[in-house]
Short mmCIF file of C-alpha atoms in Angstrom, two decimals:
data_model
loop_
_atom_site.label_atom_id
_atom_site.label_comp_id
_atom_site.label_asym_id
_atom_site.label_seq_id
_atom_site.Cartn_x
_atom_site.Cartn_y
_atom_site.Cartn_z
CA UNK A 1 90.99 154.53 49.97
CA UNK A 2 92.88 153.40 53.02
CA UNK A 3 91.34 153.28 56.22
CA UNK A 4 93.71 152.44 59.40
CA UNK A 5 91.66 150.30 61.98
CA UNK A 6 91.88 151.68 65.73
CA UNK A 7 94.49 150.50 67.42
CA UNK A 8 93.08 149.01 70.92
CA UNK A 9 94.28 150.62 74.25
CA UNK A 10 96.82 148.71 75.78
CA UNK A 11 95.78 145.36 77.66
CA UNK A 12 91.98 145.33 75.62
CA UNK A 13 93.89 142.75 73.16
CA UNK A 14 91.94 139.78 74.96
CA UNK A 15 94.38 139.79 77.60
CA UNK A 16 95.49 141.84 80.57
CA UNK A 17 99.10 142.30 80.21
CA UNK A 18 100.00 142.99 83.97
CA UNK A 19 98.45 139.76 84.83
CA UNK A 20 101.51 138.33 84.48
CA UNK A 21 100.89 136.69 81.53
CA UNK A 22 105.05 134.78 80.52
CA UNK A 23 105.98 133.94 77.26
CA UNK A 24 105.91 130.03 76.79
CA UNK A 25 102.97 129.34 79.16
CA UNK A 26 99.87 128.79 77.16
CA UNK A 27 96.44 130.81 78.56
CA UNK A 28 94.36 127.86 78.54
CA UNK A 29 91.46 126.31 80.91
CA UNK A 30 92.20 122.54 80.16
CA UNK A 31 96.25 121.89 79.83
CA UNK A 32 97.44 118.36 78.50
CA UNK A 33 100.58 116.49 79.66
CA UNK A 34 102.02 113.05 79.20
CA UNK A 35 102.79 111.66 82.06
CA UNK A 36 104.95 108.49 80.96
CA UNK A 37 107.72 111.35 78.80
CA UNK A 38 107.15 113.99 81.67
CA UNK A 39 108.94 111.17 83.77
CA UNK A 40 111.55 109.94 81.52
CA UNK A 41 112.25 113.20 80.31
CA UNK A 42 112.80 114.70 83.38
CA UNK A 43 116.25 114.81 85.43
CA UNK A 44 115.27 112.72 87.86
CA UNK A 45 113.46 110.01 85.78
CA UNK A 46 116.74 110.02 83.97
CA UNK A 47 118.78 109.37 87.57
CA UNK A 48 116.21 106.62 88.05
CA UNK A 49 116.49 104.86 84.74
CA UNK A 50 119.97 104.70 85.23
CA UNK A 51 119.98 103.18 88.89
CA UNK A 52 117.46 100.87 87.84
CA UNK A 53 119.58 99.92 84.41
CA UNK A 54 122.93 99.70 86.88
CA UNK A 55 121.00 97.63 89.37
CA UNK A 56 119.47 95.45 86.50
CA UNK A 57 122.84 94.62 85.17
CA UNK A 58 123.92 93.60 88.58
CA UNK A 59 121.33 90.95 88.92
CA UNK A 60 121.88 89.73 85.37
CA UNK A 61 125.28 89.14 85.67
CA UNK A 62 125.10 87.49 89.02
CA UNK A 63 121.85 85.64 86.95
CA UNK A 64 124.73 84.24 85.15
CA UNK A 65 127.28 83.49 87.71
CA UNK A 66 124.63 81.76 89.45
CA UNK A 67 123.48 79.47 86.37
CA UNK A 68 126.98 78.60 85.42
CA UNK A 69 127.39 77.62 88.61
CA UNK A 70 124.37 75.30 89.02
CA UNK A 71 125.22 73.80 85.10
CA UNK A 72 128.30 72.75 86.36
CA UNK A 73 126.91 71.25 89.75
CA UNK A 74 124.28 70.03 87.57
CA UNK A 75 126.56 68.34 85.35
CA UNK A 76 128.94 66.99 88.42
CA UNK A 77 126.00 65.43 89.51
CA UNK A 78 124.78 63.52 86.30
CA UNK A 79 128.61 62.27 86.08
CA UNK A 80 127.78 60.69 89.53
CA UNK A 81 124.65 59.20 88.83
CA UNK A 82 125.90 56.15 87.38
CA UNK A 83 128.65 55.77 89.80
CA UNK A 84 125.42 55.57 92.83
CA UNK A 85 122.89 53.88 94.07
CA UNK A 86 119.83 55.19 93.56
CA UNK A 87 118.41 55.91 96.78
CA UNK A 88 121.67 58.21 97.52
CA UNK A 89 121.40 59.64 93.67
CA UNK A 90 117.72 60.88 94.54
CA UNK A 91 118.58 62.61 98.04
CA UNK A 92 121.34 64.67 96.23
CA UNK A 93 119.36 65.30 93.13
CA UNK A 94 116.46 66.38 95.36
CA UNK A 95 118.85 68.32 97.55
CA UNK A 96 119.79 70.24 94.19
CA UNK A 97 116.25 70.43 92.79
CA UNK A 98 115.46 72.33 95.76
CA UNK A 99 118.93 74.34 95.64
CA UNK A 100 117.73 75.55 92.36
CA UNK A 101 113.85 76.50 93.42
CA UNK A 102 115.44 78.62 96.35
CA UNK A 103 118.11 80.24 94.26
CA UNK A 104 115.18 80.89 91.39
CA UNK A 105 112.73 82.67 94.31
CA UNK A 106 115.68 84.79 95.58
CA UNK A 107 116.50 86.22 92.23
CA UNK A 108 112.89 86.79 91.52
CA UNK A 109 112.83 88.33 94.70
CA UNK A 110 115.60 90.77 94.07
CA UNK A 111 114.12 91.41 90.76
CA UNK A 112 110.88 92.79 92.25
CA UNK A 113 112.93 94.78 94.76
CA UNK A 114 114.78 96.65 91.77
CA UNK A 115 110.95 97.03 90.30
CA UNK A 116 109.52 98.32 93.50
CA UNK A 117 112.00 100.86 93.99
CA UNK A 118 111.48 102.16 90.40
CA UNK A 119 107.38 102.07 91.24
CA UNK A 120 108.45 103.93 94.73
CA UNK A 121 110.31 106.38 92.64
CA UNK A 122 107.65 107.09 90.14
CA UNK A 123 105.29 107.81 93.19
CA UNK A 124 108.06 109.95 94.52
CA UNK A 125 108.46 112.16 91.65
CA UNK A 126 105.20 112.66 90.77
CA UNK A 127 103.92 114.00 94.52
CA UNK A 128 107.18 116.40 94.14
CA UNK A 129 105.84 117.82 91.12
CA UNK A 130 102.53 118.37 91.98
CA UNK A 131 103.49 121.84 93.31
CA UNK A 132 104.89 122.73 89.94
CA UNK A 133 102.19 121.23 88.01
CA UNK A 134 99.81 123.04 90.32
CA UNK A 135 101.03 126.60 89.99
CA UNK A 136 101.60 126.29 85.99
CA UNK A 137 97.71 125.62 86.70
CA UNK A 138 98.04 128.73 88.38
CA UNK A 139 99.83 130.51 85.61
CA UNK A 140 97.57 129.62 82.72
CA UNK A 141 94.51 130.14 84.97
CA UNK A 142 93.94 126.79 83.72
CA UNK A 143 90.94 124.68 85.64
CA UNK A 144 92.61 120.97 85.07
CA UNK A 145 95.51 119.11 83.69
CA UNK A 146 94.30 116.12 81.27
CA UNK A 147 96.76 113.21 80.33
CA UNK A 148 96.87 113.76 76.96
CA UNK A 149 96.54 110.09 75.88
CA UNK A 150 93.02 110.42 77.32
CA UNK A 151 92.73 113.66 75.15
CA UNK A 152 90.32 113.01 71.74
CA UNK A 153 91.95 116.21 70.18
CA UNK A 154 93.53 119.19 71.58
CA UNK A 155 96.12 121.81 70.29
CA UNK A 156 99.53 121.46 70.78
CA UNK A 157 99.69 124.90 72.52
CA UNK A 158 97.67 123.27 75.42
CA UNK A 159 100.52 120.43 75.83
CA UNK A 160 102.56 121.83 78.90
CA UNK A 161 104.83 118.49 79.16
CA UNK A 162 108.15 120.85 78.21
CA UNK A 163 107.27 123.51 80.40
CA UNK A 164 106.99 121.08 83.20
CA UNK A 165 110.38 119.07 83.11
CA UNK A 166 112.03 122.00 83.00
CA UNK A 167 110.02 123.62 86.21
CA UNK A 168 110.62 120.60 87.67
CA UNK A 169 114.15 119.99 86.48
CA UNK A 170 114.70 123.20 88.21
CA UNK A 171 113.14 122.46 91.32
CA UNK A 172 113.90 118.73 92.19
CA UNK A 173 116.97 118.64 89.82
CA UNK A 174 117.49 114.83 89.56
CA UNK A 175 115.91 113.85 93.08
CA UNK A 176 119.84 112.81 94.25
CA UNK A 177 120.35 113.06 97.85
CA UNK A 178 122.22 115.62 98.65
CA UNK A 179 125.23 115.96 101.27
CA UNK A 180 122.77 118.31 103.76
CA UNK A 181 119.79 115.19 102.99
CA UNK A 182 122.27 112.61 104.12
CA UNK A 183 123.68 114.39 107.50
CA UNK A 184 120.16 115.06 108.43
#
């Protein structure tokens, strides 16, 4: 014979259901996250990338500009060299040599600009979305947020990474000045 089991009263399931408990947002006390996609993933990361990948391409092609330019002096020069005497051959030739160590140390240097501002950026983004990250905590009751690379093993229900871009996606949006950010 059949024998129903009792049905529980409402919130004795293991969880209080007017504790606000949302759909999506795992009830965990140790939440994972990867930082690296939660970045790239996100709107903003995405603005960045593409900034970064405009300003790259910038430098690159004046990279090129720059060394066609110095082949050609390069090659003017070694037409000349036959045509001088030495003494005046080695003053220009040094005069180039250190043409081409300056020119080098300011495209190096621009280079690290572009990287800086991406590092500045990263920074950025992630002190913006420590409120969000902070009241998912909140949400889940959770007591800390791991990276999950750290992580030996842990289930995929504790992995909050797509529940965070899009909190933060709608909070910072893409991290673009705005016209009221740029009056002010």
């Amino acid at each position: 014979m059949f024998t129903p089991l009792p049905v529980p009263a409402q919130g004795t399931i293991g969880f209080d259901v007017t504790s606000g408990t949302q759909l999506g947002i795992p009830q965990s006390s140790i939440l994972t996250i990867q930082p690296e996609r939660l970045y790239s993933s996100s709107a903003y990361g995405r603005r960045v990338a593409r900034g970064l990948e405009a300003d790259g391409a910038v430098l690159t092609a004046e990279n090129r500009r720059i060394e066609a330019e110095l082949r050609a002096e390069e090659q003017m020069l070694a037409e000349r060299r036959l045509s001088m005497e030495p003494a005046a051959f080695r003053a220009l030739a040094d005069a180039f040599d250190e043409k081409v160590q300056e020119t080098r140390r300011l495209q190096e240097s621009k280079l690290r600009e572009i990287n800086s501002v991406g590092e500045v950026a990263r920074r950025e983004f992630f002190r913006l979305s420590l409120p969000v990250l902070q009241q998912v905590m909140r949400e889940t009751g959770a007591g800390a947020i791991l990276d999950q690379s750290s992580v030996f093993l842990s289930a995929d229900a504790a992995d909050i990474t797509d529940l965070a871009i899009s909190r933060i996606d709608a909070v910072l949006g893409d991290g673009a000045p705005t016209n009221e950010d740029v009056q002010q």
